Short mmCIF file of C-alpha atoms in Angstrom, two decimals:
data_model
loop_
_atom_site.label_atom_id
_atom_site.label_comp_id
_atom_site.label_asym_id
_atom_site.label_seq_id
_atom_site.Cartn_x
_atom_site.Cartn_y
_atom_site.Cartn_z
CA UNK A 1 -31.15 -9.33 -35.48
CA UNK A 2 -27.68 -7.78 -36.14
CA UNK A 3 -28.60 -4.82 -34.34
CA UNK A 4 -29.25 -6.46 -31.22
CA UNK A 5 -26.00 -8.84 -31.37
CA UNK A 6 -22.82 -7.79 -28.97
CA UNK A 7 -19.18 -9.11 -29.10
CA UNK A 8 -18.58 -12.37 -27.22
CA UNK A 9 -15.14 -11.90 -26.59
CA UNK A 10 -13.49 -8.70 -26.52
CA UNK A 11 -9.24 -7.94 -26.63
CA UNK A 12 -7.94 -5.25 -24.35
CA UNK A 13 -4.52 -4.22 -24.99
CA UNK A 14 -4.31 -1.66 -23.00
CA UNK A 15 -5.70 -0.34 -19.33
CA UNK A 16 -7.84 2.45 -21.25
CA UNK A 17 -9.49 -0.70 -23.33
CA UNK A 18 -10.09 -2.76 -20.10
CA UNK A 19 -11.70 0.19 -17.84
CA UNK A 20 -14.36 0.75 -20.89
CA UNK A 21 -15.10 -3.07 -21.01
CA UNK A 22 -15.40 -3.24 -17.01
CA UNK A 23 -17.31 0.04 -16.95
CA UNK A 24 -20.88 -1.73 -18.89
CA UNK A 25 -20.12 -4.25 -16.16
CA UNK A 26 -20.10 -1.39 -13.17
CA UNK A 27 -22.20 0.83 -14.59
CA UNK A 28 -25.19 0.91 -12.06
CA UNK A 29 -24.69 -0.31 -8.33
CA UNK A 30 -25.31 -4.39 -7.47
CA UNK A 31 -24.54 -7.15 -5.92
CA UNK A 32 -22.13 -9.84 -7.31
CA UNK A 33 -19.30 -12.17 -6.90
CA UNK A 34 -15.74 -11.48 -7.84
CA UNK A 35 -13.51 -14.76 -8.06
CA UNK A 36 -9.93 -14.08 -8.34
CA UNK A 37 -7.26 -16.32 -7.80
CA UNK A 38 -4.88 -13.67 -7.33
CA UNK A 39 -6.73 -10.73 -5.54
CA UNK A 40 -8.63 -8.07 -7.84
CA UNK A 41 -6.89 -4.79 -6.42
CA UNK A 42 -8.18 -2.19 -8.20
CA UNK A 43 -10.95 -1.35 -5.70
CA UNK A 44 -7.82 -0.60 -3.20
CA UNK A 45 -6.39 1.61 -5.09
CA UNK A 46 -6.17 5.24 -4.34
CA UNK A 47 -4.87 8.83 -6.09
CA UNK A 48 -1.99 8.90 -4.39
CA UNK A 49 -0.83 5.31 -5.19
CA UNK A 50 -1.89 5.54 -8.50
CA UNK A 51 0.69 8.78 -9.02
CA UNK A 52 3.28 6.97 -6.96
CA UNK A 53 3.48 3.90 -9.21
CA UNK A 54 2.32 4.67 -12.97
CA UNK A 55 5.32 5.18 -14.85
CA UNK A 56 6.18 8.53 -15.58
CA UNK A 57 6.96 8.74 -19.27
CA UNK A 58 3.65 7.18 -19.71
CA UNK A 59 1.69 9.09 -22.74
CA UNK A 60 -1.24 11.65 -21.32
CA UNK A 61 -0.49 10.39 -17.79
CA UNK A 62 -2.42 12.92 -16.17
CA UNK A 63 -5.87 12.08 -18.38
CA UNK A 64 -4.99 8.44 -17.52
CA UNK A 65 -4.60 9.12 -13.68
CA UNK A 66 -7.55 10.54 -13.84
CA UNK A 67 -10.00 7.79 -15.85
CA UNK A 68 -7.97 5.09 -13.62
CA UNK A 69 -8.78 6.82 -10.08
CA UNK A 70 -12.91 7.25 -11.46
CA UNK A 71 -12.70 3.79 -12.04
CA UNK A 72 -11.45 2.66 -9.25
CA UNK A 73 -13.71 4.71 -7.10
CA UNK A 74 -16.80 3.28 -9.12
CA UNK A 75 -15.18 -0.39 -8.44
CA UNK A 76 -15.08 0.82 -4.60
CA UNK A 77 -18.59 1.25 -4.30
CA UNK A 78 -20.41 -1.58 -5.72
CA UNK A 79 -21.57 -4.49 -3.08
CA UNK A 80 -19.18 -7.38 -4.37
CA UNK A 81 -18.41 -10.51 -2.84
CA UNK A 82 -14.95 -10.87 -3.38
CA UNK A 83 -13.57 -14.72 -3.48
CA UNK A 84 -9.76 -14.56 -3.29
CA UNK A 85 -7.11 -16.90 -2.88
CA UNK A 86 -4.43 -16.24 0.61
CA UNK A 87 -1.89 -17.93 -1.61
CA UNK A 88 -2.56 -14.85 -4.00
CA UNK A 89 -2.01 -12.72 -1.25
CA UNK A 90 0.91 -13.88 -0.28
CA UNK A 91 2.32 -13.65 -4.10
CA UNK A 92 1.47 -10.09 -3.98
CA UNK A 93 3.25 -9.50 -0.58
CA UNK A 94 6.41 -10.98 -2.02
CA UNK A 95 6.03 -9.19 -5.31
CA UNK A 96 4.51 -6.00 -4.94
CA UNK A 97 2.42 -7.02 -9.11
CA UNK A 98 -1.11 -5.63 -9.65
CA UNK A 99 -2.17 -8.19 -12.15
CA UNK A 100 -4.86 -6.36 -13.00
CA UNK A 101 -2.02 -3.96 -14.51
CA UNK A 102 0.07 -4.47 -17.63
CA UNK A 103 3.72 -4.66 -16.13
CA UNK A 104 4.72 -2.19 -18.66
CA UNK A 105 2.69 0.42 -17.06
CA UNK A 106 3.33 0.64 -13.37
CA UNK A 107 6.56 0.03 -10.94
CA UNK A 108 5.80 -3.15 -8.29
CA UNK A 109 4.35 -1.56 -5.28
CA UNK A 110 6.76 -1.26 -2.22
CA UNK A 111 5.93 -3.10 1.36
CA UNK A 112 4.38 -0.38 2.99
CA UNK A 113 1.92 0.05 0.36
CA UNK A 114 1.36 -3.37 0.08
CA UNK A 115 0.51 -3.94 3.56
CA UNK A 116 -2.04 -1.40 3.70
CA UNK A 117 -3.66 -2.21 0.18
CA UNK A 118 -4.04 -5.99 1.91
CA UNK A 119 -5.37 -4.41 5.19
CA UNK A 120 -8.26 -2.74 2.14
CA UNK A 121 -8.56 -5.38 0.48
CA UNK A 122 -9.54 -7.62 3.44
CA UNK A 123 -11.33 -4.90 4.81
CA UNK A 124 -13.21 -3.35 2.57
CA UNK A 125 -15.94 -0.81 3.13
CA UNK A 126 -19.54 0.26 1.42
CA UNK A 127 -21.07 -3.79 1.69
CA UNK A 128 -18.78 -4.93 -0.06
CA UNK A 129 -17.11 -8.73 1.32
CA UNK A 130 -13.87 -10.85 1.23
CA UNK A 131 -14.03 -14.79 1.21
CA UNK A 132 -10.60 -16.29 1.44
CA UNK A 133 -10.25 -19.98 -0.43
CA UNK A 134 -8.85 -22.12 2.12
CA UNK A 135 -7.08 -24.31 -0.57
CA UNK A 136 -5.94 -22.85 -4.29
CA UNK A 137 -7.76 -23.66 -7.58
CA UNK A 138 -5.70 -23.44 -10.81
CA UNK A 139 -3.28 -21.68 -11.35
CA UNK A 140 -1.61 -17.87 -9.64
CA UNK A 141 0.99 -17.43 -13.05
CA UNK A 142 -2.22 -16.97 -15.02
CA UNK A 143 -3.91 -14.31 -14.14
CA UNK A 144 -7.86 -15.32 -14.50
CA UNK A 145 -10.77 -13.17 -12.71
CA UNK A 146 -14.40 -13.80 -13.18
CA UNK A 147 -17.02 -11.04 -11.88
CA UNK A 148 -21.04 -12.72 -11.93
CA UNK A 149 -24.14 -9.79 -11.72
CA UNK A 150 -27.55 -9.78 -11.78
CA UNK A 151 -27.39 -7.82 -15.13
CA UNK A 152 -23.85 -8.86 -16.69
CA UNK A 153 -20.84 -11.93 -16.39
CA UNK A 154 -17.40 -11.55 -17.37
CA UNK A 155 -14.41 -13.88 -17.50
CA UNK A 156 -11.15 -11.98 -18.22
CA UNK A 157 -7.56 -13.77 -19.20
CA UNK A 158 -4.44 -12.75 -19.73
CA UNK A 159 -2.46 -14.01 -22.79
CA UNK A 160 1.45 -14.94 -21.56
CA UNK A 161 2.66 -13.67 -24.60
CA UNK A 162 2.00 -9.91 -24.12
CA UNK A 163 0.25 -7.49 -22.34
CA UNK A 164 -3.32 -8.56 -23.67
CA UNK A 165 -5.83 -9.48 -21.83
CA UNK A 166 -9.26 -11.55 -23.35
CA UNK A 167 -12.88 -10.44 -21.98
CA UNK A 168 -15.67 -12.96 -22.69
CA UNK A 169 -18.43 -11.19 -22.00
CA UNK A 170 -22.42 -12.53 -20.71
CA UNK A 171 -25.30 -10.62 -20.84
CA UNK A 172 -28.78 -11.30 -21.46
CA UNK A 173 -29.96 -10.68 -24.41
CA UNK A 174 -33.53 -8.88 -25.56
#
């Protein structure tokens, strides 16, 4: 029966960590439901954004660019209903923080940029859908996202006291 058993929850302290949890979870191509009290904006994201605001001392930025741009591009073309609070919107507007991002790795993203990452996150293409909460749940200084599949279920936390973030992580078993 060990053989068969998986982690329940799983640490990521740092983006390489949380794009291999995320990627048994995107894998294959499906329909699900993303709920994110602050918006999930890694689907938005595009080369030249992700050059423009990873920090440049950053260790093997180039091989990082690279895994983080495949990953987002996976993330782009899976047929997610994405549940999003406008007051988390509106945070991100005023701040310019990815909170899907350690803070340590990436400069706050100037208005232009922000405007148009809103515009693709509100619009977003390949089936993909955007429901907007008309009043908040919880909490937008905790950063909490939950993604629901056919195949797989995550809910993903970050810790306030560093740059970790917690995965529990659903799956049938057998």
């Amino acid at each position: 029966h060990r053989n068969r058993c998986r982690s329940l929850i799983g640490c990521q302290r740092n983006l390489e960590e949380q794009m291999m949890d995320m990627k048994n979870i995107v894998k294959s191509k499906y329909s699900g439901y993303c709920f994110n009290m602050p918006p999930c904006f890694m689907y938005t994201l595009t080369r030249p954004l992700i050059e423009k605001y990873l920090v440049p001392d950053i260790s093997s930025r180039d091989l990082l660019i690279e895994k983080v741009v495949a990953y987002c591009h996976t993330l782009s073309t899976q047929k997610l209903t994405y549940i999003l609070s406008m007051d988390g919107v509106l945070k991100f507007l005023d701040t310019g923080v990815i909170p899907e991002f350690s803070r340590d790795l990436y400069r706050p993203v100037e208005w232009e940029d922000r405007i148009d990452m809103i515009r693709r996150q509100l619009h977003p293409e390949k089936g993909s859908t955007v429901k907007i909460l008309k009043q908040p749940i919880g909490s937008l200084e905790n950063y909490i996202s939950m993604v629901v599949t056919p195949e797989h279920g995550t809910l993903r936390f970050n810790v306030p006291t560093g740059n970790l973030f917690l995965n529990l992580m659903l799956e049938e078993s057998g």
